[in-house]
Amino acid sequence: MFSRIIENYINNLTKKDIIDFSNKENILLDNSELDYIYNIIKTEYKTILYDDSTNIFNNIKSRINPTSYNKIKKLFDSYKEKYKKYL
């Protein structure tokens, strides 16, 4: 049930959604970082949510400015812990 909701959300996710969320969280992304994050979410969300995401985050770390990466990682860890019973 929840996996279907997540899948639908990801399918409808836009770059504007990412911009809005990142602005709300004070995460500054340039256009190339935004494109990269968007593509990762669209193509790798199952691995990110349900499997070991270490390799994905290692790749992200090399493509995103360190301040933004740290904020993204901290948010991800927080949300994954908070919603783990639904995943």
Tab-separated table of N, CA and C in Angstrom:
chain	number	residue	atom	x	y	z
A	1	MET	N	0.818	-1.197	0.000
A	1	MET	CA	0.000	0.000	0.000
A	1	MET	C	0.855	1.251	0.000
A	2	PHE	N	1.765	1.376	0.981
A	2	PHE	CA	2.606	2.559	1.056
A	2	PHE	C	3.577	2.637	-0.109
A	3	SER	N	4.049	1.492	-0.572
A	3	SER	CA	4.976	1.512	-1.700
A	3	SER	C	4.310	2.068	-2.957
A	4	ARG	N	3.025	1.785	-3.103
A	4	ARG	CA	2.277	2.326	-4.254
A	4	ARG	C	2.111	3.848	-4.141
A	5	ILE	N	1.854	4.327	-2.954
A	5	ILE	CA	1.738	5.769	-2.713
A	5	ILE	C	3.068	6.453	-3.018
A	6	ILE	N	4.146	5.870	-2.549
A	6	ILE	CA	5.475	6.424	-2.803
A	6	ILE	C	5.767	6.418	-4.299
A	7	GLU	N	5.476	5.322	-4.953
A	7	GLU	CA	5.713	5.230	-6.396
A	7	GLU	C	4.939	6.303	-7.155
A	8	ASN	N	3.691	6.503	-6.804
A	8	ASN	CA	2.890	7.546	-7.456
A	8	ASN	C	3.470	8.934	-7.198
A	9	TYR	N	3.907	9.164	-5.983
A	9	TYR	CA	4.509	10.454	-5.655
A	9	TYR	C	5.771	10.690	-6.490
A	10	ILE	N	6.621	9.708	-6.566
A	10	ILE	CA	7.858	9.832	-7.336
A	10	ILE	C	7.551	10.048	-8.807
A	11	ASN	N	6.593	9.343	-9.332
A	11	ASN	CA	6.223	9.513	-10.740
A	11	ASN	C	5.735	10.924	-11.048
A	12	ASN	N	5.120	11.570	-10.077
A	12	ASN	CA	4.602	12.918	-10.273
A	12	ASN	C	5.544	14.014	-9.772
A	13	LEU	N	6.655	13.633	-9.205
A	13	LEU	CA	7.618	14.587	-8.670
A	13	LEU	C	8.201	15.450	-9.786
A	14	THR	N	8.314	16.747	-9.527
A	14	THR	CA	8.898	17.670	-10.498
A	14	THR	C	10.133	18.332	-9.898
A	15	LYS	N	10.894	18.945	-10.746
A	15	LYS	CA	12.051	19.707	-10.259
A	15	LYS	C	11.588	20.859	-9.374
A	16	LYS	N	10.462	21.430	-9.699
A	16	LYS	CA	9.923	22.512	-8.867
A	16	LYS	C	9.637	22.015	-7.454
A	17	ASP	N	9.154	20.793	-7.310
A	17	ASP	CA	8.926	20.214	-5.979
A	17	ASP	C	10.234	20.149	-5.191
A	18	ILE	N	11.284	19.762	-5.865
A	18	ILE	CA	12.590	19.668	-5.205
A	18	ILE	C	13.093	21.055	-4.835
A	19	ILE	N	12.924	22.001	-5.725
A	19	ILE	CA	13.334	23.383	-5.439
A	19	ILE	C	12.566	23.919	-4.229
A	20	ASP	N	11.267	23.713	-4.225
A	20	ASP	CA	10.447	24.203	-3.110
A	20	ASP	C	10.891	23.583	-1.784
A	21	PHE	N	11.100	22.284	-1.792
A	21	PHE	CA	11.530	21.610	-0.572
A	21	PHE	C	12.923	22.063	-0.145
A	22	SER	N	13.827	22.143	-1.081
A	22	SER	CA	15.196	22.543	-0.726
A	22	SER	C	15.228	23.980	-0.205
A	23	ASN	N	14.426	24.853	-0.790
A	23	ASN	CA	14.357	26.233	-0.291
A	23	ASN	C	13.801	26.278	1.127
A	24	LYS	N	12.786	25.488	1.371
A	24	LYS	CA	12.188	25.416	2.706
A	24	LYS	C	13.204	24.935	3.748
A	25	GLU	N	14.095	24.071	3.320
A	25	GLU	CA	15.100	23.500	4.222
A	25	GLU	C	16.449	24.232	4.159
A	26	ASN	N	16.472	25.360	3.477
A	26	ASN	CA	17.704	26.158	3.326
A	26	ASN	C	18.845	25.380	2.688
A	27	ILE	N	18.490	24.625	1.669
A	27	ILE	CA	19.488	23.880	0.897
A	27	ILE	C	19.583	24.547	-0.465
A	28	LEU	N	20.755	25.052	-0.761
A	28	LEU	CA	20.965	25.734	-2.029
A	28	LEU	C	21.524	24.757	-3.053
A	29	LEU	N	20.825	24.630	-4.172
A	29	LEU	CA	21.260	23.739	-5.248
A	29	LEU	C	21.390	24.550	-6.528
A	30	ASP	N	22.511	24.369	-7.218
A	30	ASP	CA	22.594	24.987	-8.542
A	30	ASP	C	21.876	24.080	-9.540
A	31	ASN	N	21.801	24.497	-10.783
A	31	ASN	CA	21.029	23.736	-11.776
A	31	ASN	C	21.567	22.326	-12.000
A	32	SER	N	22.862	22.184	-12.031
A	32	SER	CA	23.422	20.843	-12.254
A	32	SER	C	23.169	19.929	-11.045
A	33	GLU	N	23.243	20.486	-9.849
A	33	GLU	CA	22.946	19.703	-8.652
A	33	GLU	C	21.467	19.308	-8.621
A	34	LEU	N	20.617	20.241	-8.974
A	34	LEU	CA	19.187	19.951	-9.034
A	34	LEU	C	18.903	18.836	-10.028
A	35	ASP	N	19.475	18.940	-11.218
A	35	ASP	CA	19.282	17.898	-12.229
A	35	ASP	C	19.766	16.547	-11.724
A	36	TYR	N	20.906	16.543	-11.076
A	36	TYR	CA	21.471	15.294	-10.573
A	36	TYR	C	20.568	14.679	-9.489
A	37	ILE	N	20.156	15.484	-8.529
A	37	ILE	CA	19.283	14.994	-7.460
A	37	ILE	C	17.960	14.478	-8.036
A	38	TYR	N	17.392	15.230	-8.933
A	38	TYR	CA	16.133	14.832	-9.565
A	38	TYR	C	16.282	13.467	-10.249
A	39	ASN	N	17.339	13.300	-11.027
A	39	ASN	CA	17.559	12.027	-11.726
A	39	ASN	C	17.794	10.876	-10.762
A	40	ILE	N	18.519	11.128	-9.715
A	40	ILE	CA	18.763	10.078	-8.714
A	40	ILE	C	17.444	9.654	-8.065
A	41	ILE	N	16.645	10.628	-7.680
A	41	ILE	CA	15.363	10.297	-7.046
A	41	ILE	C	14.490	9.496	-8.004
A	42	LYS	N	14.399	9.943	-9.236
A	42	LYS	CA	13.533	9.283	-10.215
A	42	LYS	C	13.986	7.860	-10.548
A	43	THR	N	15.290	7.646	-10.601
A	43	THR	CA	15.785	6.342	-11.043
A	43	THR	C	16.184	5.400	-9.910
A	44	GLU	N	16.509	5.945	-8.750
A	44	GLU	CA	17.066	5.118	-7.672
A	44	GLU	C	16.253	5.135	-6.381
A	45	TYR	N	15.030	5.615	-6.431
A	45	TYR	CA	14.291	5.776	-5.178
A	45	TYR	C	14.083	4.452	-4.441
A	46	LYS	N	13.908	3.362	-5.149
A	46	LYS	CA	13.701	2.079	-4.469
A	46	LYS	C	14.943	1.674	-3.684
A	47	THR	N	16.091	1.844	-4.283
A	47	THR	CA	17.337	1.534	-3.576
A	47	THR	C	17.520	2.481	-2.398
A	48	ILE	N	17.252	3.753	-2.622
A	48	ILE	CA	17.416	4.743	-1.556
A	48	ILE	C	16.521	4.417	-0.363
A	49	LEU	N	15.306	4.043	-0.626
A	49	LEU	CA	14.349	3.814	0.463
A	49	LEU	C	14.403	2.419	1.061
A	50	TYR	N	14.625	1.415	0.237
A	50	TYR	CA	14.448	0.044	0.707
A	50	TYR	C	15.735	-0.767	0.847
A	51	ASP	N	16.814	-0.300	0.272
A	51	ASP	CA	18.069	-1.047	0.307
A	51	ASP	C	19.172	-0.198	0.933
A	52	ASP	N	20.371	-0.659	0.770
A	52	ASP	CA	21.532	0.082	1.264
A	52	ASP	C	21.834	1.226	0.291
A	53	SER	N	21.704	2.433	0.763
A	53	SER	CA	21.896	3.610	-0.088
A	53	SER	C	23.294	4.210	0.018
A	54	THR	N	24.207	3.513	0.638
A	54	THR	CA	25.557	4.032	0.860
A	54	THR	C	26.236	4.437	-0.442
A	55	ASN	N	26.208	3.587	-1.444
A	55	ASN	CA	26.876	3.911	-2.713
A	55	ASN	C	26.243	5.117	-3.397
A	56	ILE	N	24.953	5.205	-3.322
A	56	ILE	CA	24.265	6.347	-3.939
A	56	ILE	C	24.689	7.638	-3.241
A	57	PHE	N	24.704	7.620	-1.919
A	57	PHE	CA	25.105	8.825	-1.197
A	57	PHE	C	26.583	9.141	-1.389
A	58	ASN	N	27.415	8.141	-1.556
A	58	ASN	CA	28.825	8.408	-1.869
A	58	ASN	C	28.949	9.116	-3.215
A	59	ASN	N	28.151	8.704	-4.180
A	59	ASN	CA	28.159	9.362	-5.491
A	59	ASN	C	27.601	10.779	-5.402
A	60	ILE	N	26.543	10.941	-4.642
A	60	ILE	CA	25.960	12.269	-4.463
A	60	ILE	C	26.985	13.208	-3.822
A	61	LYS	N	27.686	12.696	-2.852
A	61	LYS	CA	28.667	13.508	-2.122
A	61	LYS	C	29.703	14.123	-3.053
A	62	SER	N	30.054	13.406	-4.080
A	62	SER	CA	31.062	13.918	-5.010
A	62	SER	C	30.480	14.898	-6.025
A	63	ARG	N	29.153	15.011	-6.091
A	63	ARG	CA	28.497	15.856	-7.097
A	63	ARG	C	27.781	17.079	-6.528
A	64	ILE	N	27.657	17.141	-5.207
A	64	ILE	CA	26.909	18.207	-4.547
A	64	ILE	C	27.844	18.952	-3.601
A	65	ASN	N	27.626	20.251	-3.472
A	65	ASN	CA	28.493	21.006	-2.554
A	65	ASN	C	28.353	20.432	-1.141
A	66	PRO	N	29.430	20.467	-0.374
A	66	PRO	CA	29.451	19.797	0.941
A	66	PRO	C	28.365	20.266	1.912
A	67	THR	N	28.080	21.543	1.938
A	67	THR	CA	27.054	22.040	2.857
A	67	THR	C	25.690	21.462	2.503
A	68	SER	N	25.354	21.492	1.240
A	68	SER	CA	24.067	20.941	0.802
A	68	SER	C	24.022	19.440	1.025
A	69	TYR	N	25.118	18.758	0.703
A	69	TYR	CA	25.157	17.312	0.921
A	69	TYR	C	24.882	16.970	2.382
A	70	ASN	N	25.532	17.656	3.286
A	70	ASN	CA	25.353	17.364	4.713
A	70	ASN	C	23.913	17.594	5.154
A	71	LYS	N	23.299	18.649	4.668
A	71	LYS	CA	21.892	18.905	5.007
A	71	LYS	C	20.984	17.828	4.417
A	72	ILE	N	21.239	17.462	3.179
A	72	ILE	CA	20.431	16.427	2.524
A	72	ILE	C	20.562	15.100	3.266
A	73	LYS	N	21.773	14.732	3.588
A	73	LYS	CA	22.011	13.453	4.278
A	73	LYS	C	21.356	13.444	5.651
A	74	LYS	N	21.481	14.543	6.360
A	74	LYS	CA	20.873	14.634	7.687
A	74	LYS	C	19.347	14.523	7.592
A	75	LEU	N	18.749	15.219	6.633
A	75	LEU	CA	17.295	15.122	6.440
A	75	LEU	C	16.882	13.709	6.054
A	76	PHE	N	17.629	13.123	5.130
A	76	PHE	CA	17.315	11.764	4.702
A	76	PHE	C	17.331	10.804	5.886
A	77	ASP	N	18.393	10.846	6.667
A	77	ASP	CA	18.509	9.950	7.814
A	77	ASP	C	17.372	10.170	8.813
A	78	SER	N	17.041	11.414	9.030
A	78	SER	CA	15.962	11.748	9.961
A	78	SER	C	14.618	11.220	9.468
A	79	TYR	N	14.302	11.485	8.202
A	79	TYR	CA	13.027	11.022	7.653
A	79	TYR	C	12.973	9.498	7.538
A	80	LYS	N	14.071	8.895	7.178
A	80	LYS	CA	14.071	7.424	7.052
A	80	LYS	C	13.829	6.780	8.407
A	81	GLU	N	14.426	7.331	9.433
A	81	GLU	CA	14.203	6.811	10.783
A	81	GLU	C	12.748	7.044	11.217
A	82	LYS	N	12.262	8.227	10.966
A	82	LYS	CA	10.901	8.589	11.375
A	82	LYS	C	9.840	7.723	10.706
A	83	TYR	N	10.054	7.384	9.436
A	83	TYR	CA	9.032	6.661	8.669
A	83	TYR	C	9.404	5.201	8.373
A	84	LYS	N	10.376	4.670	9.070
A	84	LYS	CA	10.855	3.314	8.760
A	84	LYS	C	9.773	2.248	8.887
A	85	LYS	N	8.829	2.445	9.777
A	85	LYS	CA	7.784	1.429	9.920
A	85	LYS	C	6.845	1.380	8.712
A	86	TYR	N	6.875	2.422	7.895
A	86	TYR	CA	6.048	2.450	6.699
A	86	TYR	C	6.783	1.964	5.456
A	87	LEU	N	8.074	1.763	5.581
A	87	LEU	CA	8.865	1.373	4.406
A	87	LEU	C	9.037	-0.118	4.325
